[in-house]
Coordinates of C-alpha atoms in Angstrom, one line a residue:
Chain X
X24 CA 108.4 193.6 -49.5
X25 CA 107.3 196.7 -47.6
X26 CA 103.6 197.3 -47.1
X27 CA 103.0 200.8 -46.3
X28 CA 105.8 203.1 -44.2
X29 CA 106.8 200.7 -42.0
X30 CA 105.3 196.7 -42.2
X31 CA 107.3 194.2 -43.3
X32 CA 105.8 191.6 -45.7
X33 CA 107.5 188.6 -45.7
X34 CA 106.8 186.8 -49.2
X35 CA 108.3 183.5 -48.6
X36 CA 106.1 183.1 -45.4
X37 CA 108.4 181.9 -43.0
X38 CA 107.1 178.9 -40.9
X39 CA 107.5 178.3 -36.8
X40 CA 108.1 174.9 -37.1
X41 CA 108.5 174.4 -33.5
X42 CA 108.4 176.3 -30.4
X43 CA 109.1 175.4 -26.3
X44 CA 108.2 177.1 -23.2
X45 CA 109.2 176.7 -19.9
X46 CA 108.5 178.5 -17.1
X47 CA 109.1 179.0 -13.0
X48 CA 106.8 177.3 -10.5
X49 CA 104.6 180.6 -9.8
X50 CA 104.2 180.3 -13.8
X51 CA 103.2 176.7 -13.8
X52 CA 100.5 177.8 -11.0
X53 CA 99.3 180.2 -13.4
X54 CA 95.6 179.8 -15.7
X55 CA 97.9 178.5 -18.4
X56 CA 100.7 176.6 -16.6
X57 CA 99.7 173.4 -18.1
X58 CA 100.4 174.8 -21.7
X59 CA 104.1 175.0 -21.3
X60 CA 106.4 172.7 -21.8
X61 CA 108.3 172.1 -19.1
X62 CA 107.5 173.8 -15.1
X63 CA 110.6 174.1 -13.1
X64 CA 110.1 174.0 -9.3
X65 CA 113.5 175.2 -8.2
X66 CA 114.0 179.0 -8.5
X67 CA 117.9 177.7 -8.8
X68 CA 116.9 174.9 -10.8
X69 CA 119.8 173.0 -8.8
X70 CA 122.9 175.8 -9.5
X71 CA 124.2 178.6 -7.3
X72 CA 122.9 181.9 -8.5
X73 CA 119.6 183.5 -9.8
X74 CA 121.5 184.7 -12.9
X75 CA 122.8 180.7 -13.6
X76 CA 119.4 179.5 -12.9
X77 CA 118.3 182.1 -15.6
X78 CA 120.6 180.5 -18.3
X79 CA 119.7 177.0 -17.4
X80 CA 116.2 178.0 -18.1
X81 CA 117.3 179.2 -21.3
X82 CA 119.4 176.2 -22.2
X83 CA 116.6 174.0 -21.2
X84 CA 114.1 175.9 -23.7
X85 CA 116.5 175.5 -26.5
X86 CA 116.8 172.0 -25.8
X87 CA 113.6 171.1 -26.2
X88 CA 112.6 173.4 -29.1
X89 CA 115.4 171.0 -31.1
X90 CA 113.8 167.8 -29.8
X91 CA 110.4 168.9 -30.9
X92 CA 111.5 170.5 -34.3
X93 CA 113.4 167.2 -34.6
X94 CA 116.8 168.7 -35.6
X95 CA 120.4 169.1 -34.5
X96 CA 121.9 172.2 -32.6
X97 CA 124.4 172.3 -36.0
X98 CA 121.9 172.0 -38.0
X99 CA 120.8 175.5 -37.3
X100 CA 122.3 178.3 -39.0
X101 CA 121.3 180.9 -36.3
X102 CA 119.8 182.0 -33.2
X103 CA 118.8 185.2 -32.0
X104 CA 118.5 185.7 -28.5
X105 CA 118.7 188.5 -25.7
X106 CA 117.2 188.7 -22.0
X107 CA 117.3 191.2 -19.3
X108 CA 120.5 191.3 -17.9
X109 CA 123.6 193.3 -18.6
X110 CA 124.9 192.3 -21.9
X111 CA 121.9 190.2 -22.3
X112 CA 124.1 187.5 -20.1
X113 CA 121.2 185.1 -19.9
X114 CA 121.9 183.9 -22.9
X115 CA 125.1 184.3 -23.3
X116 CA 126.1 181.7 -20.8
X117 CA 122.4 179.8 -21.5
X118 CA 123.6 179.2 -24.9
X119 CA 127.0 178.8 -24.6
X120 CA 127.0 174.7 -24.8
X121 CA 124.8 174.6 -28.1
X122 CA 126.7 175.0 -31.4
X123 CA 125.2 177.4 -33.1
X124 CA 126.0 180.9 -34.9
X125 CA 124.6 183.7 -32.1
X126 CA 123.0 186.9 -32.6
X127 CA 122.1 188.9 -29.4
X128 CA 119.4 191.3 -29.5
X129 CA 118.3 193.8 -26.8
X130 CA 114.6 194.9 -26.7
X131 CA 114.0 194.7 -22.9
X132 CA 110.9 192.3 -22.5
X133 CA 110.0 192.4 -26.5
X134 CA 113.3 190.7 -27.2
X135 CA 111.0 188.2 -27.9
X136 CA 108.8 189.4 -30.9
X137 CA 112.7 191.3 -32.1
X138 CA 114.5 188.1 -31.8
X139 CA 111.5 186.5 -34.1
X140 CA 111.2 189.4 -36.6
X141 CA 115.0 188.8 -36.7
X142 CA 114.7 185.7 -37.4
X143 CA 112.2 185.7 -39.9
X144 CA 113.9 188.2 -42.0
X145 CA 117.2 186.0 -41.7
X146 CA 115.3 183.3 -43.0
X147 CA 112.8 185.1 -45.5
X148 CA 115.8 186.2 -47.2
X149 CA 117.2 183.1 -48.4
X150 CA 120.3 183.0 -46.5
X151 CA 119.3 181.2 -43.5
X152 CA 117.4 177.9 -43.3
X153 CA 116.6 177.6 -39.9
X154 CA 117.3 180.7 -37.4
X155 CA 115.8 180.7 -33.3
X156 CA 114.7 183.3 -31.5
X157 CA 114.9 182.6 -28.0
X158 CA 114.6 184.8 -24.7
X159 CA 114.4 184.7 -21.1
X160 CA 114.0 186.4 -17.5
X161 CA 114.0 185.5 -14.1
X162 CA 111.9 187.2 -11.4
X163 CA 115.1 187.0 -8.8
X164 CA 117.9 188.3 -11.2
X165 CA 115.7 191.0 -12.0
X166 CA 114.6 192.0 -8.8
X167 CA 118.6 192.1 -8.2
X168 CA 119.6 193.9 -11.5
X169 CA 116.6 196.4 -11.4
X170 CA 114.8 196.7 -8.1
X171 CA 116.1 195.6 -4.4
X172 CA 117.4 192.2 -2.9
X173 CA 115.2 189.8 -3.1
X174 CA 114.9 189.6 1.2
X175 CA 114.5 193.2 1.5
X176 CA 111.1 194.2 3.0
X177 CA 109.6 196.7 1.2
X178 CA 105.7 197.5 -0.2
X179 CA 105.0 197.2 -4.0
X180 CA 103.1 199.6 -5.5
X181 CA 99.6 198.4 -6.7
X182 CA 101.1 199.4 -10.2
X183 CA 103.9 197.0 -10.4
X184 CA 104.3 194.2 -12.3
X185 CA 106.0 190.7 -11.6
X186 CA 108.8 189.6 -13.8
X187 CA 108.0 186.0 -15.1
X188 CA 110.5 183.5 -14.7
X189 CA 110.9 181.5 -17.6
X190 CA 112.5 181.0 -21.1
X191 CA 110.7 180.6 -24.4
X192 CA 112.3 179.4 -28.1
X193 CA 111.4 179.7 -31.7
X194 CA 112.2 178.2 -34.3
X195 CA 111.6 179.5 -37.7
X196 CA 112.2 177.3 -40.8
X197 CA 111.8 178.1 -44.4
X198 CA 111.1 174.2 -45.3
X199 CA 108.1 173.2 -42.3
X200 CA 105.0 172.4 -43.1
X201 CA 101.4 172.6 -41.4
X202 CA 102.5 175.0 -39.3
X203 CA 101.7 178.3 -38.1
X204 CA 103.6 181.2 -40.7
X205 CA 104.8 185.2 -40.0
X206 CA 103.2 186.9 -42.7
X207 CA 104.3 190.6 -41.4
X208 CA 106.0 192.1 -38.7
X209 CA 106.9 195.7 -37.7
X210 CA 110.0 197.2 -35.7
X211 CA 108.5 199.7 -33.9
X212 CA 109.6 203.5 -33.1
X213 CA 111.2 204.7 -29.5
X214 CA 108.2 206.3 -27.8
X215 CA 108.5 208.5 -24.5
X216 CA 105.8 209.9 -23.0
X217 CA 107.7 211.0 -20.0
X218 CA 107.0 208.5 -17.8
X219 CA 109.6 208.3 -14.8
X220 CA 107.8 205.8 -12.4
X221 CA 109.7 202.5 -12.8
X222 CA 107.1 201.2 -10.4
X223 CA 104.9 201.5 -13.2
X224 CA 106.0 200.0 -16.3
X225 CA 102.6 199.6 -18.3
X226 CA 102.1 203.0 -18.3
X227 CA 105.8 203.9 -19.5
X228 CA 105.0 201.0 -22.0
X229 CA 101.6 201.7 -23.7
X230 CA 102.1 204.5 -26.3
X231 CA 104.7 202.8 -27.9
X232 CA 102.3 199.8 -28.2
X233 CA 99.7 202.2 -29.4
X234 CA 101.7 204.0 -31.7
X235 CA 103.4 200.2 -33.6
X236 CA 99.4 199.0 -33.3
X237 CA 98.2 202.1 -35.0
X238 CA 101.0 202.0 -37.7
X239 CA 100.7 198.4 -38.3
X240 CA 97.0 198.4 -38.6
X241 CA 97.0 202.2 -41.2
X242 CA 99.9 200.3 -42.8
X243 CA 98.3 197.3 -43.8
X244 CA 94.9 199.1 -44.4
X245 CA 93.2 196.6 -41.6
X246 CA 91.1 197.4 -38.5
X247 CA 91.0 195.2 -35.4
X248 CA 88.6 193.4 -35.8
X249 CA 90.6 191.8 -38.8
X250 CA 92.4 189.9 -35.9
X251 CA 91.4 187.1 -33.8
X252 CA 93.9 188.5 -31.4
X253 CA 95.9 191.7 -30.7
X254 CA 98.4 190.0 -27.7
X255 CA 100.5 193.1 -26.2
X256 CA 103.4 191.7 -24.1
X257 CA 103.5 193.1 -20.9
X258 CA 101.4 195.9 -20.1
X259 CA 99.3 194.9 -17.5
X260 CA 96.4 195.7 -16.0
X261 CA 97.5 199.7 -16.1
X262 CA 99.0 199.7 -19.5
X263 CA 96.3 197.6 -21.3
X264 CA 93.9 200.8 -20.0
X265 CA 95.9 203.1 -21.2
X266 CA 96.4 201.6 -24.4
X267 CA 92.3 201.3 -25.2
X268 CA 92.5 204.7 -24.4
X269 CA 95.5 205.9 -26.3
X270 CA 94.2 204.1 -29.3
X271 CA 90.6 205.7 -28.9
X272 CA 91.4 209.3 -28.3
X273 CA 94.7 209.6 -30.6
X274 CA 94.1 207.0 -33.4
X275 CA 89.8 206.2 -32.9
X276 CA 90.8 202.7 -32.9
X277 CA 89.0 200.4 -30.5
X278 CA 90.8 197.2 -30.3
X279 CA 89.2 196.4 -26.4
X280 CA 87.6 193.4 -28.4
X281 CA 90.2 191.1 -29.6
X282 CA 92.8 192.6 -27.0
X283 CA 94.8 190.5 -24.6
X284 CA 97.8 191.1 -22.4
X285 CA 100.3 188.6 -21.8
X286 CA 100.6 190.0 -18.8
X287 CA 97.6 189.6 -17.9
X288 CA 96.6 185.8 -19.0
X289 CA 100.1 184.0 -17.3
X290 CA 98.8 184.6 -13.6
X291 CA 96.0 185.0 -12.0
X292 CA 96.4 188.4 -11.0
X293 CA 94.6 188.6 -7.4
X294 CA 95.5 185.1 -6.0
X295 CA 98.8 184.9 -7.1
X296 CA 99.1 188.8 -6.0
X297 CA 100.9 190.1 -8.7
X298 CA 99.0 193.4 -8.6
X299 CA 99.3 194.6 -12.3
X300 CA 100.3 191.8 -14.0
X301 CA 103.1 189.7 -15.3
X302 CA 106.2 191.5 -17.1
X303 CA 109.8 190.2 -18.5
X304 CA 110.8 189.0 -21.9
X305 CA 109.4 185.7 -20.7
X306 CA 106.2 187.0 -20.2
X307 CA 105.3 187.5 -23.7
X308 CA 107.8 185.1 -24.7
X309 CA 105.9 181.9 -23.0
X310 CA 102.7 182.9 -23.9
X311 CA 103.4 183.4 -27.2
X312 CA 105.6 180.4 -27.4
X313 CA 102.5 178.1 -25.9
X314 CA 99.1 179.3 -26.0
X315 CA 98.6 181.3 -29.1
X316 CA 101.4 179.1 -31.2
X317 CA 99.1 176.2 -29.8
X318 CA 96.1 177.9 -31.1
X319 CA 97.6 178.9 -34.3
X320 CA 98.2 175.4 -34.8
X321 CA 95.2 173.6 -33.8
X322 CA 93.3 176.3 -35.4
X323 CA 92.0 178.3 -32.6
X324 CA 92.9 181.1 -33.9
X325 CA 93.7 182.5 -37.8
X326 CA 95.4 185.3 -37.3
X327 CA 97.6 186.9 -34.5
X328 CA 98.8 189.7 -33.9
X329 CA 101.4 190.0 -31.0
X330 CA 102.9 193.0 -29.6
X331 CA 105.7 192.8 -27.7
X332 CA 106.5 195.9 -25.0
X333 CA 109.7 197.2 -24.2
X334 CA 110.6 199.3 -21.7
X335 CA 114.2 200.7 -22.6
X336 CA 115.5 202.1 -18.7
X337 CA 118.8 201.0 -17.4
X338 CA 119.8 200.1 -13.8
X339 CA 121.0 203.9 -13.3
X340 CA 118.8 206.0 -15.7
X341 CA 115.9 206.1 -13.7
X342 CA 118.3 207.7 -10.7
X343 CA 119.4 210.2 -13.3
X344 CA 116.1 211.3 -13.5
X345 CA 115.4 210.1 -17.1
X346 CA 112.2 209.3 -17.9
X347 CA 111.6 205.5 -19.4
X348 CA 111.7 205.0 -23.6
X349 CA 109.9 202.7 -24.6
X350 CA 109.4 200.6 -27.7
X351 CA 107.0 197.8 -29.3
X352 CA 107.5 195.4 -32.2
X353 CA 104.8 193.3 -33.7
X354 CA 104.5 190.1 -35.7
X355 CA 101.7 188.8 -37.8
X356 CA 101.5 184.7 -37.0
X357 CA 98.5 183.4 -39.3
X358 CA 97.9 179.7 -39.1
X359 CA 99.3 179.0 -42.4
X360 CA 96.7 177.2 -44.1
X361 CA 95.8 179.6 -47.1
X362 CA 96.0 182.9 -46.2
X363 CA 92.5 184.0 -46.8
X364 CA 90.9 186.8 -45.2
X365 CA 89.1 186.4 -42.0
Chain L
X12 CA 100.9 210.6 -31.4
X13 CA 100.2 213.9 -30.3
X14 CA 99.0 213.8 -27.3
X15 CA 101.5 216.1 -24.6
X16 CA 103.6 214.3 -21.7
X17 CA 101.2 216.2 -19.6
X18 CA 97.7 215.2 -21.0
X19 CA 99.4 211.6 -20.8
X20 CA 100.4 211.7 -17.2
X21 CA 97.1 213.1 -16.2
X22 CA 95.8 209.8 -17.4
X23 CA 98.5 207.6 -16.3
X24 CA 97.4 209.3 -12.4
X25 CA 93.5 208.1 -13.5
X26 CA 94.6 205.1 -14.5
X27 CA 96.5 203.8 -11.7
X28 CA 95.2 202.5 -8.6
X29 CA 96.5 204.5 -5.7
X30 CA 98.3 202.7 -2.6
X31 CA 95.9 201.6 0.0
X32 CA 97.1 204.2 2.5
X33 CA 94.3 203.9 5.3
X34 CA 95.1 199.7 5.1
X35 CA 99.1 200.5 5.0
X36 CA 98.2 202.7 8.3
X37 CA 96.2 200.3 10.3
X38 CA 98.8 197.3 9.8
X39 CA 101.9 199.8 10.0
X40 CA 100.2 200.8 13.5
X41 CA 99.2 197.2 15.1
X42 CA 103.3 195.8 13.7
X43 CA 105.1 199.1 14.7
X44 CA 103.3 199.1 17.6
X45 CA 103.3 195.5 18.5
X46 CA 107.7 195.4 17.8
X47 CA 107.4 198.5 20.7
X48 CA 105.2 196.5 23.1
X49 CA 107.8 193.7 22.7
X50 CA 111.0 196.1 22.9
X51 CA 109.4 197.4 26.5
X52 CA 108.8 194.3 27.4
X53 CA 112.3 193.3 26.8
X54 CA 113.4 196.1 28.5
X55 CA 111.9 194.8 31.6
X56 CA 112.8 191.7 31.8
X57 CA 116.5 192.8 31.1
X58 CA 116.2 195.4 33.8
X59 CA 114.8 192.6 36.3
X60 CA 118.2 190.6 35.2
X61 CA 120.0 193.4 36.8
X62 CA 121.1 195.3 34.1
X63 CA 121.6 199.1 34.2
X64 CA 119.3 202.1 31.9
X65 CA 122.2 202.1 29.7
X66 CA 122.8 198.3 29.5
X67 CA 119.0 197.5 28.9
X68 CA 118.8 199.9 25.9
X69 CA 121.6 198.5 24.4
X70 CA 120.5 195.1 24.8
X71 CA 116.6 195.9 23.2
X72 CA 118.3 197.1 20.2
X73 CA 120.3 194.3 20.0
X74 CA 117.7 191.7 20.6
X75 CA 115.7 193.3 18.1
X76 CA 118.6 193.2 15.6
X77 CA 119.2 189.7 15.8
X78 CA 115.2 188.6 15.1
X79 CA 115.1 191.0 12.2
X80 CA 118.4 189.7 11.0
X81 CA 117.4 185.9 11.4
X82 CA 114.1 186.2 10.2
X83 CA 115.3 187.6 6.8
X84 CA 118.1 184.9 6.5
X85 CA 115.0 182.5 6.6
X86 CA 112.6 184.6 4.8
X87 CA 110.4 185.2 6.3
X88 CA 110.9 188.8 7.2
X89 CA 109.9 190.1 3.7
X90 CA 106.5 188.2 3.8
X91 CA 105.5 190.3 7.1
X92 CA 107.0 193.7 5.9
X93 CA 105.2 193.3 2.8
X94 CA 101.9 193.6 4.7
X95 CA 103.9 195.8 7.9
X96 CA 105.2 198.3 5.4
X97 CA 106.4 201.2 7.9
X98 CA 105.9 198.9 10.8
X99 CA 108.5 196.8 10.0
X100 CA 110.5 200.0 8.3
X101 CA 110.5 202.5 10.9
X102 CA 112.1 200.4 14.1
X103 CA 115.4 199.0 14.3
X104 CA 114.4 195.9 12.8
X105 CA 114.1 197.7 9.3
X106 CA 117.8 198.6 9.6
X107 CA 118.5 195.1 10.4
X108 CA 116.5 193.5 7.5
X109 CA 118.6 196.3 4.8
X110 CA 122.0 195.2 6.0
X111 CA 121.3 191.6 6.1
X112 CA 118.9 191.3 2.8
X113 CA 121.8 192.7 0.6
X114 CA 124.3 191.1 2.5
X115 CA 122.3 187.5 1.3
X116 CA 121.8 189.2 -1.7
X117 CA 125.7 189.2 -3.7
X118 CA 127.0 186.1 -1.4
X119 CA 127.4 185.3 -4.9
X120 CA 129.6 187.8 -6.3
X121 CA 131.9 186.6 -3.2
X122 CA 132.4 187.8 0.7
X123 CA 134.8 190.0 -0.6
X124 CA 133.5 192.2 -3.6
X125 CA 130.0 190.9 -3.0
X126 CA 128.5 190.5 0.5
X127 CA 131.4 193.2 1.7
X128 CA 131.0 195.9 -1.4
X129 CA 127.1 195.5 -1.3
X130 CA 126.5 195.0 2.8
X131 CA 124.9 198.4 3.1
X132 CA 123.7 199.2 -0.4
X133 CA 120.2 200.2 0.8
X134 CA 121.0 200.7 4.5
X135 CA 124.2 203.0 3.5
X136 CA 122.3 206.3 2.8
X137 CA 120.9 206.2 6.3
X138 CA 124.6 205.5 7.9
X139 CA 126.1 208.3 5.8
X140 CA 123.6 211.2 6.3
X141 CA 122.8 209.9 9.7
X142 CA 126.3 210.5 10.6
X143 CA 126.6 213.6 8.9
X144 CA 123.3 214.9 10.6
X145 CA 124.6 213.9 14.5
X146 CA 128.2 215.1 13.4
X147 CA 126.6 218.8 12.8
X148 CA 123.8 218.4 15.5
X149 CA 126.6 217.4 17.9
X150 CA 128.9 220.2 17.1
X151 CA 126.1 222.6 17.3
X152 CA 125.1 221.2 20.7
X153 CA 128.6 221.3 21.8
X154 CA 129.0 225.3 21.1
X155 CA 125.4 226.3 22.6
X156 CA 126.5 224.6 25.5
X157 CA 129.8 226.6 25.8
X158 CA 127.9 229.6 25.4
X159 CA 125.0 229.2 28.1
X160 CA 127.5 228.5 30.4

């Protein structure tokens, strides 16, 4: 059912049954490293290459998501899964091993909350049992994909963000039980504001987080404080600014409240020198996939919002003198137990 | 949302923090300078080895070279460049550290189409216009000398 222009409202509720996290060692040293599921050491994780490593992170999250949600890999009728690299190659090779149907989706670093809506609309309709949404990124394929060789000495702009290395799975079921639900979820429009700075992600990010918040929240006739939490993916120290602002002056919504930043909860950003904040699909993708599932579930929180951030630039656009689109997709996660207003 | 790519720029400027240029300066100084204190040191004691101007330049550069380029292989060279900035950048040793760092970089993709395609992805605009540049500069040097004489 549609609520509104653009919110989905999922009437059979689909349920995460299960969910894993695991994350890179600079994660694990992170305020919430001892949330996630497994902390790898080994930027290679024992193979050859950053973009292997990368997929053995992914493979490793997956893994564990079946152990915990107690099921087989053929048991699952589905997965939907992208990452960062060209032709989302993460998880292509990460998944390559399980036996399951794929489905790769691209939303830069909100594949996560897109691979989830995905998967709960797969599942709300009837036709899937069980789908997972998994994504992943890796600071050092990143750095190689997007930016310069890892060895390279160069200054970082007190703007940029630090990819997060690390893989996070979903797993949405239409049987579970006493578990946190997705009641909504919105795909959210391409917004440019012009922004050309790739040192600078949040800001390229944060009207298209505004402008999915703003049309979630007149969709569904709700106001922030409706929320225990508003979680954006990725925008940082910068971007979260500029989205209180945005939200303020263009929508007079003040969500500065019940706001947090993935980006902004996985390290801590001075010590671990990170300058704005955390970024990657893993970034909102562990978080979500530990901490706020975790709270959903022990009943923490009651209702979530989460915001994932994309920022839709290629290797070579940026040279081309594009600016950087960018997009955000939201997902309602309530804890499941009655759905009674806060 | 209605707000112009200009009106939103304007407040992407407020909103992010500026590099710390006077801190970029003072380190950039004391590393650049320091790398230049130990170049003319170098070129002393190559000269008090017996070696000629011309052999003693060549030998700095070199020597220079081969610290940058075995300091990135072992990492280290990015940890000091990333408080050095132009210190590091601006002597020889920054050319050194964007040969070798991409060179480390695609070992993976092979010696071939990796290390050998990729060797001077960030060092090769500098070779190309740098040859360019001396190519012109030379010819034009070459033909102002003909004519004063």
């Amino acid at each position: 059912m549609r609520v509104g222009r653009y919110v989905l409202d999922f009437e059979n509720r689909p349920s995460v049954a299960a969910w894993s996290a695991v994350a890179g060692k600079k994660e694990g040293e992170g305020p919430l490293g001892n949330l996630f599921d497994m902390v790898i050491d080994d930027i290679l994780d024992g193979r050859d290459t950053w973009e292997q490593a990368e997929s053995e992170f992914q493979k490793k999250a997956i893994g564990i998501l079946l152990d915990k949600a107690g099921v087989k890999d053929d048991e699952v009728d589905v997965i939907f899964a992208g990452d960062l690299l060209n032709q989302c190659s993460g998880t292509g090779f990460g998944i390559r091993g399980y036996n399951i149907p794929f489905s790769g989706v691209y939303g830069a670093c909100s594949t996560s909350v897109l691979a989830m809506i995905n998967a709960a609309i797969a599942v709300d309709s009837g036709l899937f049992k069980r789908a997972i949404s998994s994504t992943s990124s890796h600071f050092c394929s990143a750095e190689k994909q997007f930016r310069q060789p890892l060895e390279y000495g160069g200054q970082r702009s007190p703007t940029a963000q630090w990819t997060v290395t690390g893989a996070a799975s979903a797993m949405i079921a239409s049987d579970a039980t006493n578990c946190p639900v997705i009641e909504r979820a919105i795909i959210g429009k391409i917004v440019d504001k012009g922004v050309t700075d790739s040192a600078n992600m949040g800001a390229a990010m944060a009207p298209a987080a505004a402008q999915t918040i703003a049309d979630f929240l007149e969709d569904t006739g709700t106001v922030p404080d409706d929320y225990d939490i508003i979680l954006t993916g990725d925008l940082g120290k910068v971007g979260s600014e500029l989205l209180y602002e945005l939200l303020e002056n263009e929508f007079s919504l003040n969500i500065r409240k019940v706001h947090n930043d993935a980006g902004l909860m996985i390290y801590n950003l001075e010590e671990q020198d990170v300058h704005a904040g955390g970024s990657g699909c893993a970034c909102c993708g562990v978080i979500l996939c530990s901490k706020i599932l975790g709270d959903l579930k022990n009943g923490k929180l009651k209702k979530a919002l989460v915001v994932a951030t994309g920022a839709l630039l290629s290797s070579v656009s940026p040279l081309q003198g594009e600016s950087i689109p960018a997009v955000a997709h939201g997902v309602l996660l309530t804890n499941g137990r009655g759905n009674d207003e806060k | 949302m209605d707000i112009s790519n200009k009106k939103y720029d304007e407040m992407v400027k407020k909103a992010s923090p500026p590099s710390p240029i006077f801190k970029n300066c003072i380190w950039a100084f004391g590393v650049g300078g320091a790398i230049c204190c130990f170049g003319e040191l170098m070129f002393k004691i190559y000269g008090m080895l017996g070696m000629d101007t011309l052999e003693t330049r060549t030998m700095v550069s070199v020597t220079l070279i081969v610290i940058a380029a075995i300091l990135t292989g072992i990492g280290i060279f990015d940890k000091i460049a990333k408080y050095a900035g132009a210190g590091t950048v601006v002597p020889i040793t920054g050319f050194a550290n964007s040969v070798v760092a991409p060179a480390l970089e695609f070992k993976s993709e092979g010696f071939v189409m990796g290390t050998g395609a990729n060797i001077f992805r960030v060092s090769g605009p500098v070779i190309a216009y740098g040859i360019f540049t001396s190519t012109v500069f030379g010819a034009i040097y070459y033909i102002v000398q003909r004519i004063m004489l």
